[in-house]
Short mmCIF file of C-alpha atoms and ligand atoms in Angstrom, two decimals:
data_model
loop_
_atom_site.label_atom_id
_atom_site.label_comp_id
_atom_site.label_asym_id
_atom_site.label_seq_id
_atom_site.Cartn_x
_atom_site.Cartn_y
_atom_site.Cartn_z
CA UNK A 214 120.38 -17.33 53.68
CA UNK A 215 120.25 -21.12 54.03
CA UNK A 216 121.16 -22.59 57.40
CA UNK A 217 121.91 -26.15 56.31
CA UNK A 218 125.35 -27.63 55.87
CA UNK A 219 126.80 -29.66 53.03
CA UNK A 220 128.31 -33.11 53.53
CA UNK A 221 131.73 -31.58 52.87
CA UNK A 222 131.28 -29.12 55.73
CA UNK A 223 129.96 -31.75 58.14
CA UNK A 224 132.77 -34.21 57.44
CA UNK A 225 135.39 -31.47 57.46
CA UNK A 226 134.23 -30.07 60.82
CA UNK A 227 134.05 -33.55 62.37
CA UNK A 228 137.67 -34.26 61.38
CA UNK A 229 139.17 -30.86 62.22
CA UNK A 230 141.95 -31.13 64.80
CA UNK A 231 142.63 -27.37 64.70
CA UNK A 232 142.79 -24.42 62.37
CA UNK A 233 146.38 -23.62 61.40
CA UNK A 234 147.80 -20.06 61.45
CA UNK A 235 148.26 -20.06 57.65
CA UNK A 236 144.51 -20.63 57.18
CA UNK A 237 144.65 -24.36 56.52
CA UNK A 238 142.98 -27.03 58.61
CA UNK A 239 144.78 -29.84 60.38
CA UNK A 240 142.46 -32.63 59.29
CA UNK A 241 142.35 -36.12 60.79
CA UNK A 242 142.44 -38.88 58.16
CA UNK A 243 140.12 -41.80 58.89
CA UNK A 244 141.52 -44.18 56.29
CA UNK A 245 144.89 -44.21 54.58
CA UNK A 246 145.34 -46.42 51.53
CA UNK A 247 148.84 -47.01 50.20
CA UNK A 248 150.45 -48.78 47.25
CA UNK A 249 153.93 -49.66 46.05
CA UNK A 250 154.73 -46.62 43.89
CA UNK A 251 154.25 -43.54 46.07
CA UNK A 252 154.91 -44.99 49.54
CA UNK A 253 158.63 -46.07 49.56
CA UNK A 254 159.99 -42.52 49.79
CA UNK A 255 157.54 -41.65 52.57
CA UNK A 256 158.57 -44.73 54.59
CA UNK A 257 162.23 -43.80 54.02
CA UNK A 258 161.56 -40.29 55.42
CA UNK A 259 159.86 -41.82 58.45
CA UNK A 260 162.87 -44.08 59.08
CA UNK A 261 165.20 -41.10 58.82
CA UNK A 262 163.11 -39.22 61.37
CA UNK A 263 162.87 -42.37 63.54
CA UNK A 264 159.10 -42.03 63.63
CA UNK A 265 156.67 -44.97 63.76
CA UNK A 266 153.45 -45.20 61.75
CA UNK A 267 150.92 -43.44 64.02
CA UNK A 268 147.80 -45.51 63.19
CA UNK A 269 148.78 -48.74 61.39
CA UNK A 270 145.24 -50.08 61.90
CA UNK A 271 143.88 -47.21 59.78
CA UNK A 272 146.39 -47.92 56.98
CA UNK A 273 145.96 -50.60 54.29
CA UNK A 274 148.29 -51.50 51.44
CA UNK A 275 147.98 -53.18 48.07
CA UNK A 276 150.13 -53.66 44.98
CA UNK A 277 148.60 -52.46 41.74
CA UNK A 278 150.61 -50.12 39.51
CA UNK A 279 153.66 -52.24 38.72
CA UNK A 280 152.20 -55.72 38.97
CA UNK A 281 152.26 -57.68 35.69
CA UNK A 282 148.88 -58.87 34.38
CA UNK A 283 150.20 -61.99 32.66
CA UNK A 284 151.51 -63.66 35.81
CA UNK A 285 151.71 -62.38 39.36
CA UNK A 286 154.07 -65.22 40.35
CA UNK A 287 157.05 -64.21 42.54
CA UNK A 288 159.70 -63.11 41.97
CA UNK A 289 158.15 -60.71 39.43
CA UNK A 290 159.84 -60.88 36.04
CA UNK A 291 160.85 -57.19 36.25
CA UNK A 292 163.56 -56.88 38.97
CA UNK A 293 162.69 -53.20 39.62
CA UNK A 294 159.03 -54.10 40.18
CA UNK A 295 160.07 -56.97 42.46
CA UNK A 296 162.28 -54.60 44.44
CA UNK A 297 159.38 -52.15 44.93
CA UNK A 298 157.14 -54.96 46.07
CA UNK A 299 159.72 -56.25 48.54
CA UNK A 300 160.16 -52.71 49.90
CA UNK A 301 156.42 -52.38 50.51
CA UNK A 302 156.25 -55.82 52.13
CA UNK A 303 159.07 -54.87 54.46
CA UNK A 304 157.58 -51.48 55.38
CA UNK A 305 154.17 -53.03 56.07
CA UNK A 306 155.66 -55.85 58.16
CA UNK A 307 157.79 -53.42 60.21
CA UNK A 308 154.86 -51.06 60.82
CA UNK A 309 152.08 -53.60 61.37
CA UNK A 310 150.15 -52.49 58.27
CA UNK A 311 147.75 -54.90 56.62
CA UNK A 312 149.02 -55.67 53.09
CA UNK A 313 146.71 -57.17 50.47
CA UNK A 314 149.34 -58.82 48.28
CA UNK A 315 148.73 -61.16 45.36
CA UNK A 316 148.63 -64.19 47.67
CA UNK A 317 145.89 -62.62 49.84
CA UNK A 318 143.10 -63.07 47.30
CA UNK A 319 142.17 -59.43 48.00
CA UNK A 320 144.77 -57.68 45.83
CA UNK A 321 143.69 -55.14 43.27
CA UNK A 322 143.69 -51.49 42.32
CA UNK A 323 143.67 -49.41 45.48
CA UNK A 324 140.44 -47.62 44.49
CA UNK A 325 138.71 -50.89 43.69
CA UNK A 326 139.62 -52.85 46.82
CA UNK A 327 138.86 -50.03 49.31
CA UNK A 328 135.19 -49.99 48.29
CA UNK A 329 134.75 -53.74 47.77
CA UNK A 330 136.27 -54.63 51.16
CA UNK A 331 134.03 -52.13 52.96
CA UNK A 332 137.00 -50.00 54.04
CA UNK A 333 135.66 -46.82 52.41
CA UNK A 334 132.66 -45.61 54.41
CA UNK A 335 130.30 -42.61 54.45
CA UNK A 336 131.43 -39.61 56.46
CA UNK A 337 135.09 -40.65 56.41
CA UNK A 338 138.13 -38.68 55.38
CA UNK A 339 140.28 -40.84 53.10
CA UNK A 340 143.75 -40.19 51.70
CA UNK A 341 145.92 -42.09 49.23
CA UNK A 342 149.03 -41.29 47.22
CA UNK A 343 147.14 -41.46 43.94
CA UNK A 344 145.28 -38.71 42.07
CA UNK A 345 142.09 -40.73 41.69
CA UNK A 346 141.39 -41.11 45.40
CA UNK A 347 138.29 -38.99 44.78
CA UNK A 348 136.74 -42.33 43.70
CA UNK A 349 135.83 -43.16 47.33
CA UNK A 350 133.56 -40.11 47.45
CA UNK A 351 130.90 -42.39 45.95
CA UNK A 352 130.12 -43.43 49.54
CA UNK A 353 129.78 -39.88 50.83
CA UNK A 354 133.40 -39.78 51.98
CA UNK A 355 135.76 -36.84 51.55
CA UNK A 356 138.69 -38.43 49.75
CA UNK A 357 141.89 -36.76 48.57
CA UNK A 358 144.85 -37.75 46.45
CA UNK A 359 148.09 -36.73 48.22
CA UNK A 360 151.77 -36.30 47.35
CA UNK A 361 154.80 -37.99 48.90
CA UNK A 362 155.46 -35.47 51.70
CA UNK A 363 151.76 -35.53 52.64
CA UNK A 364 151.94 -39.32 52.63
CA UNK A 365 154.77 -39.07 55.14
CA UNK A 366 152.64 -36.69 57.24
CA UNK A 367 149.67 -39.07 57.26
CA UNK A 368 151.87 -42.06 58.14
CA UNK A 369 153.50 -40.11 61.00
CA UNK A 370 150.49 -38.19 62.35
CA UNK A 371 147.33 -39.47 60.60
CA UNK A 372 146.70 -35.80 59.75
CA UNK A 373 146.93 -33.50 56.75
CA UNK A 374 147.20 -29.73 56.46
CA UNK A 375 144.59 -28.76 53.87
CA UNK A 376 142.59 -25.75 52.72
CA UNK A 377 138.82 -26.30 52.90
CA UNK A 378 137.46 -26.40 49.35
CA UNK A 379 134.32 -24.61 48.22
CA UNK A 380 131.43 -26.87 47.19
CA UNK A 381 129.83 -26.96 43.76
CA UNK A 382 126.61 -28.95 43.58
CA UNK A 383 126.14 -30.64 40.19
CA UNK A 384 122.62 -31.93 39.59
CA UNK A 385 122.27 -34.37 36.70
CA UNK A 386 118.58 -34.39 35.81
CA UNK A 387 116.42 -36.69 33.69
CA UNK A 388 117.24 -40.30 32.85
CA UNK A 389 120.15 -41.79 30.91
CA UNK A 390 119.27 -43.41 27.58
CA UNK A 391 120.36 -47.03 26.91
CA UNK A 392 124.04 -47.14 25.94
CA UNK A 393 124.83 -44.02 28.00
CA UNK A 394 126.83 -44.76 31.14
CA UNK A 395 128.38 -43.15 34.21
CA UNK A 396 131.56 -42.57 32.17
CA UNK A 397 129.58 -40.51 29.67
CA UNK A 398 128.09 -38.45 32.51
CA UNK A 399 131.45 -37.51 34.00
CA UNK A 400 132.99 -36.83 30.58
CA UNK A 401 130.04 -34.52 29.81
CA UNK A 402 130.52 -32.73 33.15
CA UNK A 403 134.23 -32.21 32.49
CA UNK A 404 133.57 -31.04 28.93
CA UNK A 405 130.99 -28.57 30.19
CA UNK A 406 132.92 -27.16 33.18
CA UNK A 407 136.45 -27.59 31.83
CA UNK A 408 139.50 -29.44 33.14
CA UNK A 409 140.32 -26.49 35.41
CA UNK A 410 136.70 -25.65 36.24
CA UNK A 411 136.80 -27.50 39.54
CA UNK A 412 139.98 -25.90 40.94
CA UNK A 413 139.30 -24.93 44.56
CA UNK A 414 136.06 -26.94 44.66
CA UNK A 415 134.69 -30.21 45.92
CA UNK A 416 132.03 -31.53 43.54
CA UNK A 417 128.78 -32.78 45.09
CA UNK A 418 127.08 -34.95 42.45
CA UNK A 419 123.32 -35.25 42.84
CA UNK A 420 120.01 -35.32 41.00
CA UNK A 421 117.87 -38.14 39.61
CA UNK A 422 120.64 -39.65 37.45
CA UNK A 423 123.03 -40.02 40.39
CA UNK A 424 120.24 -41.27 42.66
CA UNK A 425 119.41 -44.01 40.14
CA UNK A 426 123.07 -45.09 39.82
CA UNK A 427 124.56 -48.11 41.55
CA UNK A 428 127.55 -47.57 43.83
CA UNK A 429 129.85 -48.85 41.08
CA UNK A 430 128.52 -46.23 38.67
CA UNK A 431 128.95 -43.51 41.32
CA UNK A 432 132.54 -44.70 41.80
CA UNK A 433 133.14 -44.07 38.09
CA UNK A 434 131.75 -40.53 38.31
CA UNK A 435 133.65 -39.60 41.49
CA UNK A 436 136.84 -41.20 40.14
CA UNK A 437 137.24 -38.56 37.43
CA UNK A 438 136.50 -35.51 39.63
CA UNK A 439 140.21 -34.76 39.63
CA UNK A 440 140.18 -34.68 35.80
CA UNK A 441 137.80 -31.73 36.10
CA UNK A 442 140.20 -30.01 38.50
CA UNK A 443 138.10 -30.66 41.64
CA UNK A 444 139.92 -31.48 44.89
CA UNK A 445 137.41 -34.26 45.53
CA UNK A 446 133.93 -35.39 44.51
CA UNK A 447 131.17 -37.15 46.38
CA UNK A 448 127.60 -38.41 46.32
CA UNK A 449 125.41 -38.21 49.43
CA UNK A 450 124.96 -41.60 51.10
CA UNK A 451 121.53 -43.21 50.66
CA UNK A 452 119.87 -46.64 50.76
CA UNK A 453 121.92 -47.74 47.71
CA UNK A 454 125.08 -46.97 49.71
CA UNK A 455 123.93 -48.86 52.82
CA UNK A 456 122.81 -51.86 50.80
CA UNK A 457 126.21 -52.04 49.08
CA UNK A 458 128.08 -51.87 52.39
CA UNK A 459 126.02 -54.43 54.31
CA UNK A 460 128.07 -57.60 54.79
CA UNK A 461 131.35 -56.22 53.39
CA UNK A 462 134.41 -57.58 55.20
CA UNK A 463 135.55 -54.39 56.96
CA UNK A 464 132.21 -52.56 57.17
CA UNK A 465 130.50 -52.44 60.57
CA UNK A 466 128.31 -55.49 61.21
CA UNK A 467 125.15 -56.24 63.22
CA UNK A 468 124.16 -53.54 65.69
CA UNK A 469 127.24 -51.49 64.81
CA UNK A 470 125.98 -51.35 61.23
CA UNK A 471 122.58 -50.07 62.36
CA UNK A 472 124.22 -47.40 64.54
CA UNK A 473 126.50 -46.45 61.65
CA UNK A 474 123.53 -46.21 59.29
CA UNK A 475 121.95 -43.55 61.55
CA UNK A 476 125.20 -41.58 61.53
CA UNK A 477 125.69 -42.02 57.77
CA UNK A 478 122.21 -40.61 57.06
CA UNK A 479 123.08 -37.52 59.07
CA UNK A 480 126.27 -36.76 57.12
CA UNK A 481 124.34 -36.22 53.89
CA UNK A 482 123.96 -32.58 52.86
CA UNK A 483 120.95 -30.88 54.46
CA UNK A 484 118.08 -30.10 52.07
CA UNK A 485 118.74 -26.37 52.63
CA UNK A 486 122.54 -26.67 52.49
CA UNK A 487 124.52 -23.74 51.17
CA UNK A 488 126.59 -24.36 48.05
CA UNK A 489 129.16 -21.97 46.60
CA UNK A 490 127.99 -22.78 43.11
CA UNK A 491 125.27 -24.86 41.44
CA UNK A 492 125.22 -26.44 38.00
CA UNK A 493 122.54 -28.50 36.27
CA UNK A 494 123.12 -30.94 33.43
CA UNK A 495 120.31 -32.67 31.55
CA UNK A 496 121.24 -36.36 31.63
CA UNK A 497 118.54 -37.37 29.15
CA UNK A 498 120.30 -35.40 26.40
CA UNK A 499 123.63 -37.22 26.81
CA UNK A 500 125.06 -39.66 24.23
CA UNK A 501 128.11 -41.95 24.49
CA UNK A 502 131.21 -39.76 24.75
CA UNK A 503 134.71 -40.21 23.28
CA UNK A 504 137.78 -38.10 23.97
CA UNK A 505 139.62 -37.04 20.84
CA UNK A 506 142.39 -34.84 22.33
CA UNK A 507 145.03 -34.80 25.04
CA UNK A 508 142.93 -34.13 28.12
CA UNK A 509 139.55 -35.55 29.22
CA UNK A 510 137.73 -32.26 28.56
CA UNK A 511 138.45 -32.67 24.85
CA UNK A 512 135.58 -35.06 24.22
CA UNK A 513 132.58 -35.18 21.91
CA UNK A 514 129.47 -37.33 21.64
CA UNK A 515 129.80 -40.27 19.26
CA UNK A 516 127.40 -38.65 16.80
CA UNK A 517 129.25 -35.31 16.83
CA UNK A 518 132.14 -33.94 14.80
CA UNK A 519 135.44 -32.73 16.25
CA UNK A 520 135.63 -28.99 16.99
CA UNK A 521 136.48 -26.58 14.20
CA UNK A 522 139.41 -24.19 14.53
CA UNK A 523 139.15 -20.46 14.99
CA UNK A 524 136.09 -20.31 17.26
CA UNK A 525 137.79 -20.53 20.68
CA UNK A 526 139.85 -18.18 22.88
CA UNK A 527 143.59 -17.83 22.14
CA UNK A 528 144.47 -20.19 25.01
CA UNK A 529 141.93 -22.79 23.90
CA UNK A 530 143.05 -22.44 20.27
CA UNK A 531 146.64 -23.23 21.30
CA UNK A 532 145.41 -26.29 23.18
CA UNK A 533 143.27 -27.40 20.21
CA UNK A 534 146.22 -26.99 17.83
CA UNK A 535 148.45 -29.07 20.07
CA UNK A 536 145.78 -31.77 20.44
CA UNK A 537 145.00 -32.04 16.72
CA UNK A 538 148.71 -32.21 15.86
CA UNK A 539 149.44 -34.91 18.47
CA UNK A 540 146.37 -36.99 17.72
CA UNK A 541 146.75 -36.53 13.95
CA UNK A 542 143.03 -35.81 13.62
CA UNK A 543 141.29 -33.22 11.45
CA UNK A 544 139.05 -30.46 12.82
CA UNK A 545 135.37 -30.77 11.90
CA UNK A 546 135.51 -34.49 11.02
CA UNK A 547 133.32 -37.12 12.74
CA UNK A 548 134.81 -39.00 15.70
CA UNK A 549 132.98 -42.15 14.57
CA UNK A 550 135.16 -44.18 12.25
CA UNK A 551 138.55 -43.18 13.71
CA UNK A 552 140.62 -46.41 13.47
CA UNK A 553 142.02 -47.98 16.65
CA UNK A 554 144.88 -50.44 17.24
CA UNK A 555 144.40 -51.39 20.90
CA UNK A 556 141.37 -51.83 23.20
CA UNK A 557 141.89 -51.62 26.96
CA UNK A 558 139.13 -52.45 29.44
CA UNK A 559 140.08 -51.92 33.08
CA UNK A 560 141.37 -49.32 35.58
CA UNK A 561 139.93 -47.83 38.77
CA UNK A 562 137.43 -45.94 36.62
CA UNK A 563 135.90 -48.90 34.81
CA UNK A 564 137.44 -52.20 35.96
CA UNK A 565 134.57 -53.35 38.21
CA UNK A 566 132.22 -56.27 37.77
CA UNK A 567 129.32 -54.17 36.45
CA UNK A 568 131.68 -52.70 33.82
CA UNK A 569 132.76 -56.17 32.73
CA UNK A 570 129.15 -57.43 32.62
CA UNK A 571 128.09 -54.57 30.35
CA UNK A 572 131.21 -54.91 28.20
CA UNK A 573 130.62 -58.69 27.88
CA UNK A 574 127.04 -58.00 26.72
CA UNK A 575 128.51 -56.09 23.78
CA UNK A 576 131.33 -58.64 23.23
CA UNK A 577 128.65 -61.29 22.60
CA UNK A 578 127.63 -59.40 19.44
CA UNK A 579 130.80 -59.96 17.43
CA UNK A 580 134.50 -60.78 17.17
CA UNK A 581 137.55 -58.56 17.68
CA UNK A 582 138.76 -56.90 14.48
CA UNK A 583 141.97 -58.62 13.24
CA UNK A 584 144.04 -55.43 13.53
CA UNK A 585 143.16 -54.78 17.18
CA UNK A 586 145.01 -56.13 20.21
CA UNK A 587 142.99 -56.25 23.40
CA UNK A 588 143.38 -56.40 27.17
CA UNK A 589 140.57 -57.04 29.64
CA UNK A 590 142.00 -56.41 33.11
CA UNK A 591 139.78 -56.91 36.18
CA UNK A 592 140.19 -54.18 38.80
CA UNK A 593 140.82 -56.70 41.57
CA UNK A 594 141.20 -60.39 42.28
CA UNK A 595 137.64 -60.34 43.66
CA UNK A 596 136.33 -58.88 40.39
CA UNK A 597 138.33 -61.51 38.52
CA UNK A 598 136.80 -64.34 40.61
CA UNK A 599 133.28 -63.00 40.20
CA UNK A 600 133.71 -62.52 36.46
CA UNK A 601 135.02 -66.08 36.05
CA UNK A 602 132.17 -67.42 38.16
CA UNK A 603 129.74 -65.75 35.75
CA UNK A 604 131.65 -67.02 32.71
CA UNK A 605 132.51 -63.50 31.54
CA UNK A 606 136.15 -64.40 30.90
CA UNK A 607 134.95 -67.05 28.45
CA UNK A 608 132.61 -64.58 26.73
CA UNK A 609 135.54 -62.22 26.17
CA UNK A 610 137.90 -65.00 25.04
CA UNK A 611 135.31 -66.36 22.60
CA UNK A 612 135.06 -62.87 21.08
CA UNK A 613 138.87 -62.71 20.68
CA UNK A 614 139.75 -60.61 23.76
CA UNK A 615 142.74 -61.33 26.00
CA UNK A 616 141.83 -61.87 29.68
CA UNK A 617 144.45 -60.71 32.19
CA UNK A 618 145.09 -60.66 35.94
CA UNK A 619 144.18 -57.76 38.23
CA UNK A 620 146.10 -54.46 38.28
CA UNK A 621 146.34 -50.93 36.89
CA UNK A 622 147.83 -52.25 33.66
CA UNK A 623 147.61 -49.93 30.65
CA UNK A 624 145.94 -47.10 32.56
CA UNK A 625 149.42 -45.84 33.46
CA UNK A 626 151.60 -48.54 31.88
CA UNK A 627 154.02 -48.86 34.81
CA UNK A 628 154.00 -52.61 34.13
CA UNK A 629 154.74 -54.30 30.77
CA UNK A 630 151.27 -53.40 29.32
CA UNK A 631 152.18 -50.50 27.04
CA UNK A 632 151.20 -48.91 23.76
CA UNK A 633 153.83 -49.18 21.05
CA UNK A 634 154.79 -46.18 18.88
CA UNK A 635 151.81 -44.21 17.51
CA UNK A 636 149.19 -46.83 18.38
CA UNK A 637 145.67 -45.54 19.06
CA UNK A 638 143.98 -47.06 22.11
CA UNK A 639 140.27 -47.13 22.88
CA UNK A 640 140.50 -47.10 26.67
CA UNK A 641 138.10 -47.28 29.60
CA UNK A 642 140.66 -45.51 31.84
CA UNK A 643 140.68 -41.89 33.00
CA UNK A 644 143.58 -39.99 31.43
CA UNK A 645 144.45 -39.32 27.81
CA UNK A 646 147.53 -37.22 28.46
CA UNK A 647 150.44 -37.57 26.01
CA UNK A 648 152.44 -40.70 26.82
CA UNK A 649 150.02 -41.88 29.54
CA UNK A 650 149.78 -45.42 28.19
CA UNK A 651 153.47 -46.17 27.94
CA UNK A 652 154.50 -44.85 24.53
CA UNK A 653 155.49 -41.14 24.35
CA UNK A 654 153.70 -40.92 21.00
CA UNK A 655 150.82 -43.32 21.75
CA UNK A 656 147.29 -41.93 21.51
CA UNK A 657 144.39 -42.55 23.89
CA UNK A 658 140.66 -42.25 23.26
CA UNK A 659 138.71 -42.47 26.53
CA UNK A 660 135.22 -43.96 26.49
CA UNK A 661 132.94 -46.33 28.44
CA UNK A 662 133.87 -50.05 28.56
CA UNK A 663 130.89 -50.89 26.33
CA UNK A 664 132.13 -48.35 23.76
CA UNK A 665 135.64 -49.84 23.97
CA UNK A 666 134.23 -53.24 23.06
CA UNK A 667 132.25 -51.77 20.15
CA UNK A 668 135.45 -50.13 18.88
CA UNK A 669 137.41 -53.39 19.28
CA UNK A 670 134.84 -55.33 17.25
CA UNK A 671 134.70 -52.74 14.45
CA UNK A 672 138.38 -51.74 14.47
CA UNK A 673 137.26 -48.11 14.72
CA UNK A 674 135.34 -45.76 17.00
CA UNK A 675 131.70 -46.90 16.81
CA UNK A 676 128.34 -46.24 18.42
CA UNK A 677 127.64 -48.98 20.95
CA UNK A 678 123.92 -48.18 20.83
CA UNK A 679 123.78 -49.96 17.49
CA UNK A 680 124.74 -53.21 19.26
CA UNK A 681 122.37 -53.04 22.23
S1 SF4 B 441 144.09 -47.59 37.51
FE1 SF4 B 441 145.16 -45.78 36.79
S2 SF4 B 441 144.33 -44.00 37.86
FE2 SF4 B 441 143.66 -45.88 38.91
S3 SF4 B 441 145.13 -46.15 40.56
FE3 SF4 B 441 145.87 -47.35 38.82
S4 SF4 B 441 147.21 -45.97 37.65
FE4 SF4 B 441 146.03 -44.70 39.12
#
């Protein structure tokens, strides 16, 4: 019997206020990130209860989902979006919450700005009213997406009532081949374990592939934990983590940083930690992945064919039938060569500077196919500035791509960036559910940003490795 503890257990125990009679834990939340879409109702509930925000200095706001990417000038062209923005401004001003609006120079997708500002730290508990809060686990934080009533609870008490998840350790061994990225790793994990495989679990990602990844790549992996059903996902903090955090605006500085580093090392899982389950995936065998269906688990490698019918369980067969009908694809045919209409590069999964650098490398090899419309949307204003400083915006423009301003954009299409009708979109985002990108009949193929560019240049799903 191993005596060591996992990071999840250490962080959980350190943040436990008390065990609740129903078996849940009252857990203190170190950092609360909010945005304009899920917070208004929670603030309204607080007003009704005449409760103040308990820890405004642990709460940070941004605007990301509804903000247009053509111009962020106020008032926003959509009056409903403007109203939501005004509501958030008012709530933040009344409660003393720091708001990174478009004029701040720090605005961006909530899961992009938390890391880049040094707000998300190892050993923290983090909550946000967005499913992809698991992203922040890249630092060795325990980070949960929460619903509106939980958001109210965190605003009022800085606590959440949660059941402790089990921990599944996922070791990705070997070394990734050129053209295979963090997105391909997480898509392979979800394909292997299933979209419900992680229910009741936290995923601890480890092994040589994760150790070799940059923080930005780890953010991509942790981001999609929720797509595999896991409550959260994390990577143990290491030198890569500390190096990334050093000098960030809200990270500890000077001696405080050195003290924090000692603490951060200790939160990593012990070498003899107990895990409820262990899985190993050979990273050296992975190829670029593309989703073909209506959830992220329905993905194949670029050199594979789509599944055939009749080989799965009754439940899986029903899901396959639904996916093939919606996507209008044929079982057993290659994924390579499927025509696309739209290419979207961005989102909290793949809208960071390293994503744009790699995508630009591929964009230099050609010109956008005449049938394809494109959007390159930096994940934050800081990413936008850095990309412009490196001339990446010009690389994309020269290749025929449209460069936009920071926001969630076509990941969820709550702003004007939407698919039209049955359009097929090669997308670097995280969800390919029906209607996710703004048209109820629009179709989404998830892939890495580099693969999105390859598809945009060819007008069809293509193997980026041929361009590297
Ligand atoms: S980019 Fe997509 S998944 Fe990420 S916060 Fe925005 S809408 Fe949510």
